[in-house]
Structures are given as structure tokens and as C-alpha cells.
Amino acid sequence: MKQRITLFYTILFSIFLFSGCKKEDNYDELSRLADLKIQEAVKLTENLSCNDLKECRIDTLYYTYVPVHPSFEQTYNKLLAEAADLKERAQKVYKGPIIYNTSVAPNYLPPHFGIRCIAGKLKVASARDLELSEINQRLADLLPKLQTFFDDIPCNDPSKWHIATFRKDCEFISILYTDKENFAEFGNMAEQYNHLDNAKRILDKSLNCSEKNEKPAKGVVCENGKPKVTY
């Protein structure tokens, strides 16, 4: 009987001992493991054959764009779900000072230009991945769209209009904009234009333009219901 009682308390003590030694969640360790899961997911998207182009989709993954192929999509999604769970657990045990995100656009990613076959591998292309001829064509297509985007909005109050400056080779072009229901469309085109123009200035060695605008816009006035830039 005594042996049974001794065995019972020994087992009970062992249970309390092991439960008391259970490792608590640690913010740094959980964050590290989450990052490893994300890196593992990204690695799946690398070295894809150009033959897989039509079957891939583009995913936005925290800090980058990646091409995702059906052959590994299930594993890819599982890794991201595990990373999200680890990050959530990390936030629950975080005991440091409150972190305030003061960035204008957190997790900002520049515009992409689709999945391309670059150097024999699939890649979600940025403006700098494009050939100069395509960049010039895209700039030529975008500029008139930007210039006429707000043509249907009457100008009754010049204080509601603003000036955005774009470059066309060495020329500075002022484009007027105001609030509009589909303003995001204008913003997306403007963002594409600026990234393409920046890529052009890197690729086109023949451009030797001054960075100074010798005739900057001063303001906006309304004339016959239309906005007009003043210099």
C-alpha cells in the first residue's frame, strides 16, 4: 500500500515539475520564427521556370511581390498562416514600449508591371526591370491620361485645386488635381509615371537635365469654369 502511495505522489510531483518548466512564449523568439516562415515561403517562389508564367499569380508579401505557382501554393499558404499565428502570439507577450508607426505609408510597395521572364527566371517586374523602349511607351500613354483626368470637374473655388509636377524628359509639367470619387485611379497612374520616369533617368544616359525648375507654378485660378496654373 505504501508503495502505491509513494508511486502516486511521485507521478503527481513529476506532472507539476514538468508543467512548471513549460517554456513561456518569448517575443523575440516568436518573431524570429515568424520571419523564418516568411523567408521559407519566399524561397518557394524563387527559381521558377519561365514556362510557368501563365500559371502564376502575383501575391503581395509584406515587403515584396512574389510569383505564386499552383504546384506549391498550398505549402506557401500554410507557411504564411503559421507566420501570422507566430506574429500574433508574439504581440500578445510583447512587453516593451509602445511602438508608434509614423511612416506615411507603412509597408509601402512600389507599383509592379506584371510577371516577366527575366534572366531565365520568373520575376514580378519593377519599373527598373523594363526595357527603355517600353518605359518610353508607357510614359507616353500615361501623361495625357494624367493631364485630362480632371477635365470633367468644374473649377469654382481655386483653393480646392492643387498642383502636381511631373517630368517629361527635361521639361517640368504642372498638372492640376482636385478631389474626385475615383481619385485613387489618378494616384495609381501618377505613382506608375514617377517610377517609370525615375527608371528612365537611370537607363537613358543621353538625358542631361537640370533638377531645378526654372519656372515653378505659383498657384491656381479659375477661368471660365476651368482651372489654370499661374506662373
Tab-separated table of C-alpha atoms in Angstrom:
chain	number	residue	atom	x	y	z
A	1	MET	CA	0.000	0.000	0.000
A	2	LYS	CA	2.806	2.363	0.932
A	3	GLN	CA	4.472	1.654	-2.375
A	4	ARG	CA	1.313	2.643	-4.260
A	5	ILE	CA	1.017	5.902	-2.299
A	6	THR	CA	4.684	6.684	-2.925
A	7	LEU	CA	4.269	5.977	-6.650
A	8	PHE	CA	1.161	8.179	-6.794
A	9	TYR	CA	2.926	11.174	-5.231
A	10	THR	CA	5.988	10.617	-7.400
A	11	ILE	CA	3.856	10.786	-10.560
A	12	LEU	CA	1.945	13.800	-9.225
A	13	PHE	CA	5.182	15.613	-8.409
A	14	SER	CA	6.555	14.869	-11.879
A	15	ILE	CA	3.440	16.333	-13.508
A	16	PHE	CA	3.774	19.567	-11.528
A	17	LEU	CA	7.508	19.674	-12.217
A	18	PHE	CA	7.137	19.376	-15.999
A	19	SER	CA	4.179	21.746	-16.157
A	20	GLY	CA	6.136	24.285	-14.150
A	21	CYS	CA	9.083	24.003	-16.528
A	22	LYS	CA	6.992	24.622	-19.648
A	23	LYS	CA	8.730	27.246	-21.743
A	24	GLU	CA	6.843	30.541	-21.929
A	25	ASP	CA	6.346	32.389	-25.197
A	26	ASN	CA	9.142	34.829	-25.951
A	27	TYR	CA	8.561	37.837	-28.231
A	28	ASP	CA	11.988	37.809	-29.903
A	29	GLU	CA	11.958	34.052	-30.469
A	30	LEU	CA	8.420	34.042	-31.868
A	31	SER	CA	9.245	36.966	-34.173
A	32	ARG	CA	12.371	35.162	-35.369
A	33	LEU	CA	10.407	32.006	-36.116
A	34	ALA	CA	7.746	34.013	-37.982
A	35	ASP	CA	10.420	35.649	-40.142
A	36	LEU	CA	11.896	32.224	-40.926
A	37	LYS	CA	8.472	31.027	-42.081
A	38	ILE	CA	8.148	34.053	-44.380
A	39	GLN	CA	11.657	33.511	-45.761
A	40	GLU	CA	10.765	29.875	-46.407
A	41	ALA	CA	7.628	30.984	-48.277
A	42	VAL	CA	9.620	33.437	-50.393
A	43	LYS	CA	12.182	30.750	-51.199
A	44	LEU	CA	9.404	28.638	-52.727
A	45	THR	CA	8.758	31.412	-55.263
A	46	GLU	CA	12.355	31.655	-56.422
A	47	ASN	CA	13.879	29.912	-59.440
A	48	LEU	CA	10.544	29.362	-61.194
A	49	SER	CA	10.874	28.363	-64.833
A	50	CYS	CA	9.689	30.816	-67.469
A	51	ASN	CA	7.448	28.023	-68.733
A	52	ASP	CA	5.295	28.532	-65.626
A	53	LEU	CA	4.488	32.166	-66.444
A	54	LYS	CA	0.831	31.749	-67.431
A	55	GLU	CA	0.000	29.630	-64.385
A	56	CYS	CA	1.369	32.039	-61.792
A	57	ARG	CA	-0.379	34.734	-59.818
A	58	ILE	CA	1.111	37.731	-58.014
A	59	ASP	CA	0.969	37.903	-54.232
A	60	THR	CA	1.887	40.848	-52.031
A	61	LEU	CA	4.018	39.507	-49.217
A	62	TYR	CA	4.791	42.093	-46.525
A	63	TYR	CA	7.829	43.706	-48.162
A	64	THR	CA	7.788	42.345	-51.699
A	65	TYR	CA	5.794	40.904	-54.589
A	66	VAL	CA	6.210	37.234	-55.427
A	67	PRO	CA	5.002	34.896	-58.218
A	68	VAL	CA	2.981	32.009	-56.772
A	69	HIS	CA	2.561	28.774	-58.737
A	70	PRO	CA	-0.211	26.192	-58.093
A	71	SER	CA	2.404	23.454	-57.558
A	72	PHE	CA	3.442	24.935	-54.192
A	73	GLU	CA	0.542	27.264	-53.363
A	74	GLN	CA	-0.843	25.036	-50.602
A	75	THR	CA	2.527	24.858	-48.840
A	76	TYR	CA	3.047	28.596	-49.406
A	77	ASN	CA	-0.310	29.457	-47.809
A	78	LYS	CA	0.371	27.130	-44.875
A	79	LEU	CA	3.711	28.834	-44.162
A	80	LEU	CA	2.075	32.270	-44.237
A	81	ALA	CA	-0.688	31.120	-41.896
A	82	GLU	CA	1.925	29.751	-39.469
A	83	ALA	CA	3.894	33.020	-39.686
A	84	ALA	CA	0.749	35.047	-38.965
A	85	ASP	CA	-0.022	32.853	-35.943
A	86	LEU	CA	3.507	33.292	-34.596
A	87	LYS	CA	3.339	37.055	-35.051
A	88	GLU	CA	0.003	37.165	-33.236
A	89	ARG	CA	1.436	35.165	-30.331
A	90	ALA	CA	4.473	37.469	-30.271
A	91	GLN	CA	2.275	40.549	-29.991
A	92	LYS	CA	0.387	39.049	-27.062
A	93	VAL	CA	3.562	38.647	-24.996
A	94	TYR	CA	5.285	41.877	-26.102
A	95	LYS	CA	6.230	43.893	-23.008
A	96	GLY	CA	8.379	46.629	-24.499
A	97	PRO	CA	7.476	50.300	-25.052
A	98	ILE	CA	4.588	51.145	-27.350
A	99	ILE	CA	5.822	51.391	-30.938
A	100	TYR	CA	4.249	54.206	-32.929
A	101	ASN	CA	4.348	53.846	-36.705
A	102	THR	CA	4.982	57.370	-38.002
A	103	SER	CA	5.527	56.399	-41.643
A	104	VAL	CA	3.154	57.937	-44.183
A	105	ALA	CA	2.570	54.610	-45.926
A	106	PRO	CA	3.538	51.586	-43.787
A	107	ASN	CA	4.612	48.503	-45.750
A	108	TYR	CA	4.693	50.612	-48.912
A	109	LEU	CA	5.498	48.760	-52.100
A	110	PRO	CA	6.166	50.468	-55.436
A	111	PRO	CA	3.943	49.597	-58.414
A	112	HIS	CA	4.710	46.408	-60.290
A	113	PHE	CA	4.446	45.689	-64.015
A	114	GLY	CA	3.401	42.055	-64.058
A	115	ILE	CA	5.276	38.783	-64.015
A	116	ARG	CA	8.137	38.687	-66.521
A	117	CYS	CA	10.772	36.201	-67.604
A	118	ILE	CA	13.998	37.960	-66.599
A	119	ALA	CA	17.396	36.279	-66.905
A	120	GLY	CA	15.697	32.904	-67.357
A	121	LYS	CA	13.601	33.163	-64.178
A	122	LEU	CA	10.144	34.460	-63.302
A	123	LYS	CA	10.056	37.767	-61.509
A	124	VAL	CA	7.423	40.360	-60.602
A	125	ALA	CA	8.865	43.273	-62.548
A	126	SER	CA	9.508	46.759	-61.208
A	127	ALA	CA	9.944	49.806	-63.440
A	128	ARG	CA	13.716	49.253	-63.452
A	129	ASP	CA	13.269	45.776	-64.920
A	130	LEU	CA	11.660	47.144	-68.106
A	131	GLU	CA	13.402	47.939	-71.368
A	132	LEU	CA	13.822	51.638	-72.151
A	133	SER	CA	11.538	51.364	-75.199
A	134	GLU	CA	8.680	50.018	-73.055
A	135	ILE	CA	9.272	52.676	-70.417
A	136	ASN	CA	9.039	55.432	-73.044
A	137	GLN	CA	5.831	53.961	-74.447
A	138	ARG	CA	4.223	53.667	-71.029
A	139	LEU	CA	5.187	57.258	-70.154
A	140	ALA	CA	3.741	58.487	-73.438
A	141	ASP	CA	0.479	56.648	-72.729
A	142	LEU	CA	0.167	57.803	-69.116
A	143	LEU	CA	0.901	61.522	-69.457
A	144	PRO	CA	-2.208	62.535	-71.474
A	145	LYS	CA	-4.373	60.460	-69.143
A	146	LEU	CA	-2.985	62.364	-66.166
A	147	GLN	CA	-3.422	65.717	-67.903
A	148	THR	CA	-7.094	65.123	-68.768
A	149	PHE	CA	-8.190	63.110	-65.721
A	150	PHE	CA	-9.974	66.051	-64.070
A	151	ASP	CA	-11.304	67.733	-67.203
A	152	ASP	CA	-14.902	66.916	-66.204
A	153	ILE	CA	-14.623	68.751	-62.868
A	154	PRO	CA	-15.606	72.459	-62.998
A	155	CYS	CA	-13.434	74.986	-61.195
A	156	ASN	CA	-15.473	77.180	-58.848
A	157	ASP	CA	-13.009	77.510	-55.995
A	158	PRO	CA	-9.260	77.596	-56.804
A	159	SER	CA	-8.399	76.720	-53.189
A	160	LYS	CA	-9.733	73.216	-53.817
A	161	TRP	CA	-7.262	72.599	-56.632
A	162	HIS	CA	-3.649	71.535	-56.223
A	163	ILE	CA	-0.565	71.251	-58.427
A	164	ALA	CA	1.469	68.116	-59.108
A	165	THR	CA	4.708	68.441	-61.043
A	166	PHE	CA	5.818	65.701	-63.425
A	167	ARG	CA	8.834	65.392	-65.709
A	168	LYS	CA	8.810	64.811	-69.447
A	169	ASP	CA	12.459	64.395	-70.340
A	170	CYS	CA	13.902	67.746	-69.227
A	171	GLU	CA	10.566	69.571	-69.108
A	172	PHE	CA	8.623	70.213	-65.892
A	173	ILE	CA	4.879	69.745	-66.410
A	174	SER	CA	2.281	71.063	-63.956
A	175	ILE	CA	-0.907	69.013	-63.678
A	176	LEU	CA	-3.887	70.243	-61.676
A	177	TYR	CA	-5.883	67.885	-59.491
A	178	THR	CA	-8.755	68.040	-57.017
A	179	ASP	CA	-10.988	65.676	-55.096
A	180	LYS	CA	-12.820	63.085	-57.169
A	181	GLU	CA	-14.652	59.832	-56.458
A	182	ASN	CA	-12.093	57.735	-58.341
A	183	PHE	CA	-9.071	59.771	-57.224
A	184	ALA	CA	-7.206	56.552	-56.390
A	185	GLU	CA	-7.028	55.794	-60.103
A	186	PHE	CA	-5.215	59.088	-60.697
A	187	GLY	CA	-2.917	58.355	-57.760
A	188	ASN	CA	-2.012	54.938	-59.134
A	189	MET	CA	-1.234	56.355	-62.583
A	190	ALA	CA	0.851	59.160	-61.055
A	191	GLU	CA	2.802	56.644	-58.996
A	192	GLN	CA	3.472	54.493	-62.050
A	193	TYR	CA	4.545	57.529	-64.058
A	194	ASN	CA	7.028	58.706	-61.434
A	195	HIS	CA	8.605	55.267	-61.020
A	196	LEU	CA	8.871	54.832	-64.781
A	197	ASP	CA	10.390	58.288	-65.170
A	198	ASN	CA	12.936	57.539	-62.457
A	199	ALA	CA	13.849	54.258	-64.179
A	200	LYS	CA	14.225	56.100	-67.476
A	201	ARG	CA	16.691	58.567	-65.960
A	202	ILE	CA	18.810	55.654	-64.768
A	203	LEU	CA	18.749	53.807	-68.100
A	204	ASP	CA	18.855	56.700	-70.573
A	205	LYS	CA	22.408	58.047	-70.392
A	206	SER	CA	21.624	60.669	-73.037
A	207	LEU	CA	19.444	62.666	-70.622
A	208	ASN	CA	21.368	65.512	-69.052
A	209	CYS	CA	18.656	67.562	-67.368
A	210	SER	CA	18.771	70.162	-64.645
A	211	GLU	CA	16.997	69.169	-61.439
A	212	LYS	CA	15.947	72.764	-60.880
A	213	ASN	CA	12.602	74.005	-62.168
A	214	GLU	CA	13.342	77.465	-63.543
A	215	LYS	CA	9.655	78.305	-63.882
A	216	PRO	CA	7.766	76.753	-60.962
A	217	ALA	CA	3.986	77.073	-60.705
A	218	LYS	CA	2.811	79.718	-58.252
A	219	GLY	CA	-0.869	78.955	-57.861
A	220	VAL	CA	-4.261	78.198	-59.386
A	221	VAL	CA	-7.055	80.426	-60.669
A	222	CYS	CA	-10.457	79.612	-62.150
A	223	GLU	CA	-11.170	80.965	-65.629
A	224	ASN	CA	-14.480	80.242	-67.356
A	225	GLY	CA	-15.056	77.294	-65.061
A	226	LYS	CA	-11.655	75.744	-65.789
A	227	PRO	CA	-8.598	75.608	-63.501
A	228	LYS	CA	-5.477	77.355	-64.714
A	229	VAL	CA	-1.921	77.363	-63.405
A	230	THR	CA	-0.331	80.727	-62.686
A	231	TYR	CA	3.441	81.277	-63.036
